[in-house]
PDB file of N, CA and C in Angstrom:
ATOM      1  N   THR A   1      21.203  53.510  -5.835  1.00 48.00           N
ATOM      2  CA  THR A   1      20.436  54.427  -7.330  1.00 48.00           C
ATOM      3  C   THR A   1      20.105  55.616  -6.670  1.00 48.00           C
ATOM      4  N   CYS A   2      19.743  56.724  -7.487  1.00 52.00           N
ATOM      5  CA  CYS A   2      18.944  58.072  -6.861  1.00 52.00           C
ATOM      6  C   CYS A   2      17.018  57.517  -7.316  1.00 52.00           C
ATOM      7  N   ALA A   3      16.674  58.295  -6.980  1.00 50.00           N
ATOM      8  CA  ALA A   3      14.713  58.124  -7.041  1.00 50.00           C
ATOM      9  C   ALA A   3      14.233  59.539  -7.810  1.00 50.00           C
ATOM     10  N   PRO A   4      14.925  58.980  -9.459  1.00 48.00           N
ATOM     11  CA  PRO A   4      14.290  60.720  -9.836  1.00 48.00           C
ATOM     12  C   PRO A   4      12.829  60.900  -9.906  1.00 48.00           C
ATOM     13  N   HIS A   5      11.920  60.078  -8.941  1.00 47.00           N
ATOM     14  CA  HIS A   5      10.296  60.474  -8.518  1.00 47.00           C
ATOM     15  C   HIS A   5      10.492  60.838  -7.547  1.00 47.00           C
ATOM     16  N   SER A   6      11.389  61.017  -6.988  1.00 48.00           N
ATOM     17  CA  SER A   6      11.500  62.583  -5.348  1.00 48.00           C
ATOM     18  C   SER A   6      11.638  63.685  -5.905  1.00 48.00           C
ATOM     19  N   LEU A   7      12.635  63.932  -7.486  1.00 47.00           N
ATOM     20  CA  LEU A   7      12.364  64.963  -8.069  1.00 47.00           C
ATOM     21  C   LEU A   7      11.664  65.408  -8.507  1.00 47.00           C
ATOM     22  N   LEU A   8      10.034  64.439  -8.803  1.00 47.00           N
ATOM     23  CA  LEU A   8       8.787  65.094  -9.406  1.00 47.00           C
ATOM     24  C   LEU A   8       8.168  65.729  -8.689  1.00 47.00           C
ATOM     25  N   SER A   9       8.427  65.281  -7.543  1.00 50.00           N
ATOM     26  CA  SER A   9       6.748  65.379  -6.440  1.00 50.00           C
ATOM     27  C   SER A   9       6.652  66.576  -6.549  1.00 50.00           C
ATOM     28  N   SER A  10       5.611  66.720  -6.252  1.00 49.00           N
ATOM     29  CA  SER A  10       5.203  68.593  -5.493  1.00 49.00           C
ATOM     30  C   SER A  10       5.730  69.038  -4.640  1.00 49.00           C
ATOM     31  N   GLU A  11       5.864  68.291  -3.779  1.00 49.00           N
ATOM     32  CA  GLU A  11       6.051  68.745  -2.463  1.00 49.00           C
ATOM     33  C   GLU A  11       8.106  69.689  -1.885  1.00 49.00           C
ATOM     34  N   ALA A  12       9.102  68.833  -3.678  1.00 50.00           N
ATOM     35  CA  ALA A  12       9.977  69.292  -3.931  1.00 50.00           C
ATOM     36  C   ALA A  12       9.847  70.593  -4.288  1.00 50.00           C
ATOM     37  N   THR A  13       8.346  71.274  -4.600  1.00 48.00           N
ATOM     38  CA  THR A  13       8.148  72.489  -5.107  1.00 48.00           C
ATOM     39  C   THR A  13       8.321  73.091  -4.760  1.00 48.00           C
ATOM     40  N   ASP A  14       6.822  72.551  -3.654  1.00 47.00           N
ATOM     41  CA  ASP A  14       6.203  72.827  -3.045  1.00 47.00           C
ATOM     42  C   ASP A  14       7.358  74.477  -1.869  1.00 47.00           C
ATOM     43  N   ARG A  15       8.058  73.750  -1.409  1.00 51.00           N
ATOM     44  CA  ARG A  15       9.250  74.048  -0.554  1.00 51.00           C
ATOM     45  C   ARG A  15       9.628  75.099  -1.174  1.00 51.00           C
ATOM     46  N   PHE A  16      10.099  75.495  -1.914  1.00 51.00           N
ATOM     47  CA  PHE A  16      10.480  76.167  -2.918  1.00 51.00           C
ATOM     48  C   PHE A  16      10.378  77.520  -3.126  1.00 51.00           C
ATOM     49  N   VAL A  17       9.191  76.999  -3.731  1.00 51.00           N
ATOM     50  CA  VAL A  17       7.851  78.312  -4.298  1.00 51.00           C
ATOM     51  C   VAL A  17       6.303  77.786  -3.326  1.00 51.00           C
ATOM     52  N   PRO A  18       6.113  78.228  -2.383  1.00 51.00           N
ATOM     53  CA  PRO A  18       4.507  77.920  -1.990  1.00 51.00           C
ATOM     54  C   PRO A  18       3.844  78.673  -2.314  1.00 51.00           C
ATOM     55  N   GLU A  19       3.472  79.817  -3.178  1.00 51.00           N
ATOM     56  CA  GLU A  19       2.726  80.354  -3.426  1.00 51.00           C
ATOM     57  C   GLU A  19       1.911  79.090  -4.444  1.00 51.00           C
ATOM     58  N   LEU A  20       2.783  78.139  -5.496  1.00 48.00           N
ATOM     59  CA  LEU A  20       2.721  76.911  -6.503  1.00 48.00           C
ATOM     60  C   LEU A  20       1.883  75.775  -5.535  1.00 48.00           C
ATOM     61  N   ILE A  21       1.609  76.222  -4.608  1.00 58.00           N
ATOM     62  CA  ILE A  21       0.894  74.654  -2.995  1.00 58.00           C
ATOM     63  C   ILE A  21      -0.669  74.536  -4.042  1.00 58.00           C
ATOM     64  N   MET A  22      -1.653  76.596  -4.508  1.00 64.00           N
ATOM     65  CA  MET A  22      -2.939  76.230  -4.944  1.00 64.00           C
ATOM     66  C   MET A  22      -2.942  75.017  -6.095  1.00 64.00           C
ATOM     67  N   PHE A  23      -1.766  76.238  -6.848  1.00 62.00           N
ATOM     68  CA  PHE A  23      -2.022  75.825  -8.333  1.00 62.00           C
ATOM     69  C   PHE A  23      -0.460  74.514  -9.087  1.00 62.00           C
ATOM     70  N   PRO A  24      -1.165  73.435  -9.940  1.00 61.00           N
ATOM     71  CA  PRO A  24       0.313  72.546 -10.289  1.00 61.00           C
ATOM     72  C   PRO A  24       1.275  73.023 -11.272  1.00 61.00           C
ATOM     73  N   SER A  25       2.766  72.066 -11.001  1.00 62.00           N
ATOM     74  CA  SER A  25       3.541  73.192 -12.260  1.00 62.00           C
ATOM     75  C   SER A  25       3.310  72.760 -13.565  1.00 62.00           C
ATOM     76  N   LEU A  26       3.288  73.036 -14.432  1.00 65.00           N
ATOM     77  CA  LEU A  26       3.206  72.621 -15.868  1.00 65.00           C
ATOM     78  C   LEU A  26       3.873  72.762 -16.528  1.00 65.00           C
ATOM     79  N   ARG A  27       5.346  72.531 -16.132  1.00 60.00           N
ATOM     80  CA  ARG A  27       6.547  71.720 -16.587  1.00 60.00           C
ATOM     81  C   ARG A  27       6.912  70.819 -16.379  1.00 60.00           C
ATOM     82  N   LEU A  28       7.650  69.827 -17.440  1.00 61.00           N
ATOM     83  CA  LEU A  28       7.677  68.810 -18.366  1.00 61.00           C
ATOM     84  C   LEU A  28       8.479  68.420 -16.771  1.00 61.00           C
ATOM     85  N   PRO A  29       7.857  67.320 -15.950  1.00 62.00           N
ATOM     86  CA  PRO A  29       8.920  66.646 -14.776  1.00 62.00           C
ATOM     87  C   PRO A  29      10.076  66.627 -15.771  1.00 62.00           C
ATOM     88  N   VAL A  30      10.289  66.162 -17.047  1.00 64.00           N
ATOM     89  CA  VAL A  30      11.822  65.394 -16.915  1.00 64.00           C
ATOM     90  C   VAL A  30      13.269  66.678 -17.051  1.00 64.00           C
ATOM     91  N   ALA A  31      12.377  67.679 -17.769  1.00 61.00           N
ATOM     92  CA  ALA A  31      12.848  69.778 -17.768  1.00 61.00           C
ATOM     93  C   ALA A  31      12.710  69.753 -16.568  1.00 61.00           C
ATOM     94  N   ASP A  32      12.066  69.764 -15.934  1.00 60.00           N
ATOM     95  CA  ASP A  32      11.579  70.625 -14.257  1.00 60.00           C
ATOM     96  C   ASP A  32      12.905  69.020 -13.112  1.00 60.00           C
ATOM     97  N   ALA A  33      13.685  67.839 -13.469  1.00 61.00           N
ATOM     98  CA  ALA A  33      14.680  67.192 -13.278  1.00 61.00           C
ATOM     99  C   ALA A  33      16.367  67.691 -13.748  1.00 61.00           C
ATOM    100  N   MET A  34      16.157  67.901 -14.378  1.00 63.00           N
ATOM    101  CA  MET A  34      17.492  68.340 -15.538  1.00 63.00           C
ATOM    102  C   MET A  34      17.606  69.839 -14.324  1.00 63.00           C
ATOM    103  N   TRP A  35      16.639  71.074 -15.217  1.00 62.00           N
ATOM    104  CA  TRP A  35      16.426  71.980 -14.134  1.00 62.00           C
ATOM    105  C   TRP A  35      17.453  72.451 -13.428  1.00 62.00           C
ATOM    106  N   GLN A  36      16.806  71.626 -12.030  1.00 60.00           N
ATOM    107  CA  GLN A  36      17.605  71.365 -10.839  1.00 60.00           C
ATOM    108  C   GLN A  36      17.696  70.265  -9.615  1.00 60.00           C
ATOM    109  N   PRO A  37      19.529  70.574 -10.680  1.00 54.00           N
ATOM    110  CA  PRO A  37      20.447  68.402 -10.214  1.00 54.00           C
ATOM    111  C   PRO A  37      20.325  68.941  -8.774  1.00 54.00           C
ATOM    112  N   SER A  38      20.969  70.000  -7.941  1.00 57.00           N
ATOM    113  CA  SER A  38      21.711  70.683  -6.834  1.00 57.00           C
ATOM    114  C   SER A  38      20.481  69.441  -5.670  1.00 57.00           C
ATOM    115  N   LEU A  39      18.957  69.110  -6.317  1.00 52.00           N
ATOM    116  CA  LEU A  39      18.116  68.572  -5.629  1.00 52.00           C
ATOM    117  C   LEU A  39      18.561  67.080  -5.028  1.00 52.00           C
ATOM    118  N   SER A  40      18.891  67.169  -6.499  1.00 54.00           N
ATOM    119  CA  SER A  40      19.892  65.278  -6.733  1.00 54.00           C
ATOM    120  C   SER A  40      20.402  64.783  -5.453  1.00 54.00           C
ATOM    121  N   GLN A  41      20.403  63.244  -4.863  1.00 63.00           N
ATOM    122  CA  GLN A  41      21.573  63.439  -4.514  1.00 63.00           C
ATOM    123  C   GLN A  41      22.173  61.936  -5.611  1.00 63.00           C
ATOM    124  N   CYS A  42      22.526  62.367  -7.048  1.00 65.00           N
ATOM    125  CA  CYS A  42      22.936  60.778  -7.338  1.00 65.00           C
ATOM    126  C   CYS A  42      23.079  62.247  -8.797  1.00 65.00           C
ATOM    127  N   SER A  43      24.255  61.613  -9.507  1.00 80.00           N
ATOM    128  CA  SER A  43      25.035  62.279 -10.702  1.00 80.00           C
ATOM    129  C   SER A  43      23.506  62.271 -11.187  1.00 80.00           C
ATOM    130  N   THR A  44      23.511  63.467 -13.008  1.00 81.00           N
ATOM    131  CA  THR A  44      22.812  63.042 -13.076  1.00 81.00           C
ATOM    132  C   THR A  44      23.285  61.925 -14.297  1.00 81.00           C
ATOM    133  N   GLU A  45      24.463  61.707 -14.574  1.00 86.00           N
ATOM    134  CA  GLU A  45      24.903  60.534 -15.470  1.00 86.00           C
ATOM    135  C   GLU A  45      23.725  58.996 -15.420  1.00 86.00           C
ATOM    136  N   ALA A  46      23.887  58.771 -13.605  1.00 87.00           N
ATOM    137  CA  ALA A  46      23.253  57.414 -13.168  1.00 87.00           C
ATOM    138  C   ALA A  46      21.577  57.950 -13.589  1.00 87.00           C
ATOM    139  N   TRP A  47      21.254  59.344 -13.256  1.00 85.00           N
ATOM    140  CA  TRP A  47      20.174  59.528 -13.750  1.00 85.00           C
ATOM    141  C   TRP A  47      19.498  59.003 -14.346  1.00 85.00           C
ATOM    142  N   LEU A  48      20.633  59.999 -15.215  1.00 90.00           N
ATOM    143  CA  LEU A  48      20.063  59.656 -17.736  1.00 90.00           C
ATOM    144  C   LEU A  48      20.081  57.961 -17.602  1.00 90.00           C
ATOM    145  N   SER A  49      21.306  56.719 -16.724  1.00 92.00           N
ATOM    146  CA  SER A  49      20.958  55.492 -17.109  1.00 92.00           C
ATOM    147  C   SER A  49      20.097  55.386 -17.273  1.00 92.00           C
ATOM    148  N   ALA A  50      19.773  55.183 -15.345  1.00 92.00           N
ATOM    149  CA  ALA A  50      18.278  54.792 -15.368  1.00 92.00           C
ATOM    150  C   ALA A  50      17.146  54.935 -16.071  1.00 92.00           C
ATOM    151  N   GLU A  51      16.392  56.635 -16.466  1.00 93.00           N
ATOM    152  CA  GLU A  51      16.159  56.517 -17.083  1.00 93.00           C
ATOM    153  C   GLU A  51      16.193  56.514 -18.751  1.00 93.00           C
ATOM    154  N   GLU A  52      17.406  55.645 -19.359  1.00 96.00           N
ATOM    155  CA  GLU A  52      17.041  55.188 -20.195  1.00 96.00           C
ATOM    156  C   GLU A  52      17.195  53.888 -19.804  1.00 96.00           C
ATOM    157  N   ALA A  53      17.107  53.061 -18.836  1.00 96.00           N
ATOM    158  CA  ALA A  53      16.696  51.866 -19.105  1.00 96.00           C
ATOM    159  C   ALA A  53      15.383  51.996 -18.835  1.00 96.00           C
ATOM    160  N   ARG A  54      14.554  52.787 -17.699  1.00 96.00           N
ATOM    161  CA  ARG A  54      13.537  52.778 -17.741  1.00 96.00           C
ATOM    162  C   ARG A  54      12.547  52.128 -19.025  1.00 96.00           C
ATOM    163  N   TYR A  55      12.631  53.050 -20.459  1.00 96.00           N
ATOM    164  CA  TYR A  55      12.585  53.485 -21.848  1.00 96.00           C
ATOM    165  C   TYR A  55      12.742  51.989 -21.945  1.00 96.00           C
ATOM    166  N   ALA A  56      14.076  52.100 -22.485  1.00 96.00           N
ATOM    167  CA  ALA A  56      14.158  50.202 -22.909  1.00 96.00           C
ATOM    168  C   ALA A  56      13.702  49.119 -22.170  1.00 96.00           C
ATOM    169  N   ALA A  57      13.008  49.281 -20.927  1.00 95.00           N
ATOM    170  CA  ALA A  57      11.774  48.368 -20.310  1.00 95.00           C
ATOM    171  C   ALA A  57      10.886  48.170 -20.960  1.00 95.00           C
ATOM    172  N   ARG A  58      10.423  49.887 -20.799  1.00 95.00           N
ATOM    173  CA  ARG A  58       8.898  50.238 -21.812  1.00 95.00           C
ATOM    174  C   ARG A  58       9.141  49.174 -23.281  1.00 95.00           C
ATOM    175  N   MET A  59       9.458  50.169 -23.709  1.00 94.00           N
ATOM    176  CA  MET A  59      10.022  49.629 -25.787  1.00 94.00           C
ATOM    177  C   MET A  59       9.430  48.103 -25.468  1.00 94.00           C
ATOM    178  N   GLU A  60      10.297  47.243 -24.529  1.00 95.00           N
ATOM    179  CA  GLU A  60      10.336  46.046 -25.082  1.00 95.00           C
ATOM    180  C   GLU A  60       9.303  45.115 -24.418  1.00 95.00           C
ATOM    181  N   ALA A  61       8.125  46.159 -23.522  1.00 93.00           N
ATOM    182  CA  ALA A  61       7.782  45.016 -22.765  1.00 93.00           C
ATOM    183  C   ALA A  61       6.397  45.176 -24.327  1.00 93.00           C
ATOM    184  N   ILE A  62       6.103  46.798 -24.653  1.00 91.00           N
ATOM    185  CA  ILE A  62       5.480  46.509 -25.656  1.00 91.00           C
ATOM    186  C   ILE A  62       5.393  45.570 -27.372  1.00 91.00           C
ATOM    187  N   ARG A  63       6.368  45.869 -28.165  1.00 90.00           N
ATOM    188  CA  ARG A  63       7.402  44.503 -28.499  1.00 90.00           C
ATOM    189  C   ARG A  63       6.261  43.134 -27.955  1.00 90.00           C
ATOM    190  N   ASN A  64       6.650  43.236 -26.869  1.00 90.00           N
ATOM    191  CA  ASN A  64       6.682  41.707 -26.548  1.00 90.00           C
ATOM    192  C   ASN A  64       4.937  41.516 -26.508  1.00 90.00           C
ATOM    193  N   ARG A  65       3.792  42.387 -26.475  1.00 87.00           N
ATOM    194  CA  ARG A  65       3.054  42.024 -24.994  1.00 87.00           C
ATOM    195  C   ARG A  65       1.912  41.357 -26.839  1.00 87.00           C
ATOM    196  N   VAL A  66       1.111  40.745 -26.558  1.00 82.00           N
ATOM    197  CA  VAL A  66       0.463  40.162 -27.755  1.00 82.00           C
ATOM    198  C   VAL A  66      -1.295  40.575 -27.398  1.00 82.00           C
ATOM    199  N   PRO A  67      -0.811  40.136 -28.546  1.00 77.00           N
ATOM    200  CA  PRO A  67      -3.640  41.076 -28.189  1.00 77.00           C
ATOM    201  C   PRO A  67      -4.550  40.489 -27.592  1.00 77.00           C
ATOM    202  N   LEU A  68      -5.093  40.925 -27.075  1.00 79.00           N
ATOM    203  CA  LEU A  68      -5.806  40.513 -25.957  1.00 79.00           C
ATOM    204  C   LEU A  68      -6.593  39.667 -27.151  1.00 79.00           C
ATOM    205  N   THR A  69      -7.226  40.545 -28.162  1.00 79.00           N
ATOM    206  CA  THR A  69      -8.636  39.378 -29.919  1.00 79.00           C
ATOM    207  C   THR A  69      -7.375  39.174 -29.917  1.00 79.00           C
ATOM    208  N   GLN A  70      -7.809  38.166 -31.780  1.00 77.00           N
ATOM    209  CA  GLN A  70      -6.961  38.508 -32.982  1.00 77.00           C
ATOM    210  C   GLN A  70      -7.045  39.707 -33.380  1.00 77.00           C
ATOM    211  N   PRO A  71      -6.585  40.559 -34.102  1.00 74.00           N
ATOM    212  CA  PRO A  71      -7.136  41.693 -35.221  1.00 74.00           C
ATOM    213  C   PRO A  71      -7.870  40.878 -36.005  1.00 74.00           C
ATOM    214  N   ILE A  72      -8.556  41.960 -36.992  1.00 79.00           N
ATOM    215  CA  ILE A  72      -8.986  42.398 -37.275  1.00 79.00           C
ATOM    216  C   ILE A  72      -8.977  41.965 -38.904  1.00 79.00           C
ATOM    217  N   GLY A  73      -9.225  40.763 -39.400  1.00 76.00           N
ATOM    218  CA  GLY A  73      -8.756  40.697 -40.876  1.00 76.00           C
ATOM    219  C   GLY A  73      -7.771  39.085 -40.815  1.00 76.00           C
ATOM    220  N   PHE A  74      -7.529  39.560 -39.758  1.00 74.00           N
ATOM    221  CA  PHE A  74      -6.176  38.057 -39.526  1.00 74.00           C
ATOM    222  C   PHE A  74      -6.419  36.570 -39.524  1.00 74.00           C
ATOM    223  N   ASP A  75      -6.268  36.112 -40.558  1.00 75.00           N
ATOM    224  CA  ASP A  75      -7.165  34.883 -40.838  1.00 75.00           C
ATOM    225  C   ASP A  75      -5.499  33.617 -40.105  1.00 75.00           C
ATOM    226  N   PRO A  76      -4.782  32.893 -39.367  1.00 71.00           N
ATOM    227  CA  PRO A  76      -4.300  32.675 -39.627  1.00 71.00           C
ATOM    228  C   PRO A  76      -4.005  31.569 -40.727  1.00 71.00           C
ATOM    229  N   LYS A  77      -5.544  30.429 -41.122  1.00 73.00           N
ATOM    230  CA  LYS A  77      -5.293  30.216 -41.926  1.00 73.00           C
ATOM    231  C   LYS A  77      -4.631  30.150 -43.170  1.00 73.00           C
ATOM    232  N   ALA A  78      -5.545  31.546 -43.649  1.00 70.00           N
ATOM    233  CA  ALA A  78      -5.445  32.019 -45.339  1.00 70.00           C
ATOM    234  C   ALA A  78      -3.812  32.388 -45.035  1.00 70.00           C
ATOM    235  N   GLN A  79      -3.270  33.144 -43.459  1.00 66.00           N
ATOM    236  CA  GLN A  79      -1.781  32.718 -43.365  1.00 66.00           C
ATOM    237  C   GLN A  79      -1.084  32.039 -44.425  1.00 66.00           C
ATOM    238  N   VAL A  80      -0.864  30.398 -43.735  1.00 65.00           N
ATOM    239  CA  VAL A  80      -0.684  29.400 -44.169  1.00 65.00           C
ATOM    240  C   VAL A  80      -0.609  29.736 -45.696  1.00 65.00           C
ATOM    241  N   GLU A  81      -2.082  29.253 -46.478  1.00 68.00           N
ATOM    242  CA  GLU A  81      -2.231  29.065 -47.581  1.00 68.00           C
ATOM    243  C   GLU A  81      -1.174  29.674 -48.735  1.00 68.00           C
ATOM    244  N   GLU A  82      -1.869  31.238 -48.181  1.00 69.00           N
ATOM    245  CA  GLU A  82      -0.593  32.154 -48.918  1.00 69.00           C
ATOM    246  C   GLU A  82       0.608  31.196 -49.080  1.00 69.00           C
ATOM    247  N   VAL A  83       1.535  31.522 -47.995  1.00 68.00           N
ATOM    248  CA  VAL A  83       2.595  30.587 -48.090  1.00 68.00           C
ATOM    249  C   VAL A  83       2.848  29.326 -49.144  1.00 68.00           C
ATOM    250  N   ASN A  84       1.970  28.165 -48.531  1.00 72.00           N
ATOM    251  CA  ASN A  84       2.142  27.304 -49.045  1.00 72.00           C
ATOM    252  C   ASN A  84       2.476  27.577 -51.246  1.00 72.00           C
ATOM    253  N   ALA A  85       1.135  28.523 -51.068  1.00 73.00           N
ATOM    254  CA  ALA A  85       0.743  28.691 -52.671  1.00 73.00           C
ATOM    255  C   ALA A  85       1.753  29.949 -53.287  1.00 73.00           C
ATOM    256  N   GLN A  86       3.400  30.147 -52.722  1.00 77.00           N
ATOM    257  CA  GLN A  86       4.114  31.008 -52.808  1.00 77.00           C
ATOM    258  C   GLN A  86       5.319  29.722 -53.635  1.00 77.00           C
ATOM    259  N   VAL A  87       5.330  29.112 -52.473  1.00 78.00           N
ATOM    260  CA  VAL A  87       6.326  27.364 -52.492  1.00 78.00           C
ATOM    261  C   VAL A  87       6.079  27.498 -54.194  1.00 78.00           C
ATOM    262  N   GLU A  88       4.771  27.004 -54.652  1.00 81.00           N
ATOM    263  CA  GLU A  88       4.178  26.044 -55.271  1.00 81.00           C
ATOM    264  C   GLU A  88       4.793  26.563 -56.839  1.00 81.00           C
ATOM    265  N   GLU A  89       4.332  28.140 -56.692  1.00 82.00           N
ATOM    266  CA  GLU A  89       4.842  29.174 -57.638  1.00 82.00           C
ATOM    267  C   GLU A  89       6.517  28.886 -57.818  1.00 82.00           C
ATOM    268  N   GLN A  90       7.185  29.454 -57.000  1.00 82.00           N
ATOM    269  CA  GLN A  90       8.475  29.223 -56.799  1.00 82.00           C
ATOM    270  C   GLN A  90       9.131  27.671 -57.417  1.00 82.00           C
ATOM    271  N   ASP A  91       8.563  26.862 -57.087  1.00 80.00           N
ATOM    272  CA  ASP A  91       8.764  25.455 -57.874  1.00 80.00           C
ATOM    273  C   ASP A  91       7.962  25.481 -59.215  1.00 80.00           C
ATOM    274  N   GLN A  92       7.128  26.331 -59.914  1.00 81.00           N
ATOM    275  CA  GLN A  92       6.470  25.503 -61.224  1.00 81.00           C
ATOM    276  C   GLN A  92       7.129  27.248 -61.878  1.00 81.00           C
ATOM    277  N   MET A  93       7.676  27.634 -61.829  1.00 81.00           N
ATOM    278  CA  MET A  93       9.340  28.883 -62.290  1.00 81.00           C
ATOM    279  C   MET A  93       9.974  28.116 -62.231  1.00 81.00           C
ATOM    280  N   GLU A  94      10.373  27.271 -61.472  1.00 80.00           N
ATOM    281  CA  GLU A  94      12.248  27.268 -61.122  1.00 80.00           C
ATOM    282  C   GLU A  94      11.832  25.346 -62.178  1.00 80.00           C
ATOM    283  N   GLU A  95      10.795  25.313 -62.919  1.00 79.00           N
ATOM    284  CA  GLU A  95      10.138  24.091 -63.814  1.00 79.00           C
ATOM    285  C   GLU A  95      10.058  24.538 -64.860  1.00 79.00           C
ATOM    286  N   GLU A  96       9.877  25.761 -65.070  1.00 77.00           N
ATOM    287  CA  GLU A  96       9.805  26.535 -66.403  1.00 77.00           C
ATOM    288  C   GLU A  96      10.897  27.015 -67.308  1.00 77.00           C
ATOM    289  N   GLU A  97      11.891  27.451 -66.016  1.00 74.00           N
ATOM    290  CA  GLU A  97      12.983  27.380 -65.975  1.00 74.00           C
ATOM    291  C   GLU A  97      14.261  26.800 -66.945  1.00 74.00           C
ATOM    292  N   GLU A  98      14.049  25.665 -66.560  1.00 71.00           N
ATOM    293  CA  GLU A  98      15.036  24.110 -67.089  1.00 71.00           C
ATOM    294  C   GLU A  98      14.038  23.785 -68.312  1.00 71.00           C
ATOM    295  N   GLU A  99      12.275  23.901 -68.462  1.00 70.00           N
ATOM    296  CA  GLU A  99      12.841  23.578 -69.306  1.00 70.00           C
ATOM    297  C   GLU A  99      12.745  23.384 -70.602  1.00 70.00           C
ATOM    298  N   LEU A 100      13.354  25.346 -70.421  1.00 64.00           N
ATOM    299  CA  LEU A 100      13.588  25.964 -71.865  1.00 64.00           C
ATOM    300  C   LEU A 100      14.988  25.772 -71.583  1.00 64.00           C
ATOM    301  N   THR A 101      16.113  25.983 -72.998  1.00 58.00           N
ATOM    302  CA  THR A 101      17.385  25.594 -72.939  1.00 58.00           C
ATOM    303  C   THR A 101      17.678  26.621 -73.020  1.00 58.00           C
ATOM    304  N   ASP A 102      18.955  26.665 -74.028  1.00 56.00           N
ATOM    305  CA  ASP A 102      19.818  28.079 -74.764  1.00 56.00           C
ATOM    306  C   ASP A 102      19.396  27.312 -75.785  1.00 56.00           C
ATOM    307  N   ASP A 103      19.489  26.610 -76.265  1.00 58.00           N
ATOM    308  CA  ASP A 103      18.251  25.707 -78.280  1.00 58.00           C
ATOM    309  C   ASP A 103      17.622  26.491 -78.802  1.00 58.00           C
ATOM    310  N   ASP A 104      16.577  26.622 -77.849  1.00 57.00           N
ATOM    311  CA  ASP A 104      15.692  27.671 -77.681  1.00 57.00           C
ATOM    312  C   ASP A 104      15.470  29.036 -78.141  1.00 57.00           C
ATOM    313  N   GLY A 105      16.109  29.601 -77.893  1.00 58.00           N
ATOM    314  CA  GLY A 105      16.349  30.657 -78.465  1.00 58.00           C
ATOM    315  C   GLY A 105      16.264  31.225 -80.377  1.00 58.00           C
ATOM    316  N   PRO A 106      15.903  32.278 -79.916  1.00 63.00           N
ATOM    317  CA  PRO A 106      15.655  32.735 -80.829  1.00 63.00           C
ATOM    318  C   PRO A 106      17.587  33.633 -81.842  1.00 63.00           C
ATOM    319  N   ALA A 107      18.096  33.281 -80.736  1.00 61.00           N
ATOM    320  CA  ALA A 107      19.534  33.331 -81.957  1.00 61.00           C
ATOM    321  C   ALA A 107      19.675  32.287 -82.828  1.00 61.00           C
ATOM    322  N   ASP A 108      19.990  31.292 -82.631  1.00 58.00           N
ATOM    323  CA  ASP A 108      20.121  29.585 -82.681  1.00 58.00           C
ATOM    324  C   ASP A 108      18.980  29.271 -84.369  1.00 58.00           C
ATOM    325  N   ARG A 109      18.025  29.556 -84.781  1.00 58.00           N
ATOM    326  CA  ARG A 109      16.988  29.767 -86.753  1.00 58.00           C
ATOM    327  C   ARG A 109      18.033  30.621 -86.730  1.00 58.00           C
ATOM    328  N   PHE A 110      18.797  31.756 -86.869  1.00 55.00           N
ATOM    329  CA  PHE A 110      19.512  32.105 -87.846  1.00 55.00           C
ATOM    330  C   PHE A 110      20.653  31.633 -88.779  1.00 55.00           C
TER     331      PHE A 110
END
């Protein structure tokens, strides 16, 4: 595989433009690597797939990260109580629906 970090080093830029030794490059590293494909030993497709894999791995790490402390306002006991209250409310609604029958409707009074 290729090493894209070698493309982004200042040594590669300094070989081509000696005046830039004192001043850092202000170009984006990704754009810099894309504009100079002759520096790489691997194909652009392989480099791009490697970058996509690194990005996906970083996103997965962020998704799976556990907070160091409990978030402010988060009470796990209250969360369980809310779920139980919702279940009880649904049970009550079902009981009320069972109590009402078609005979109780206003159409039967006429």
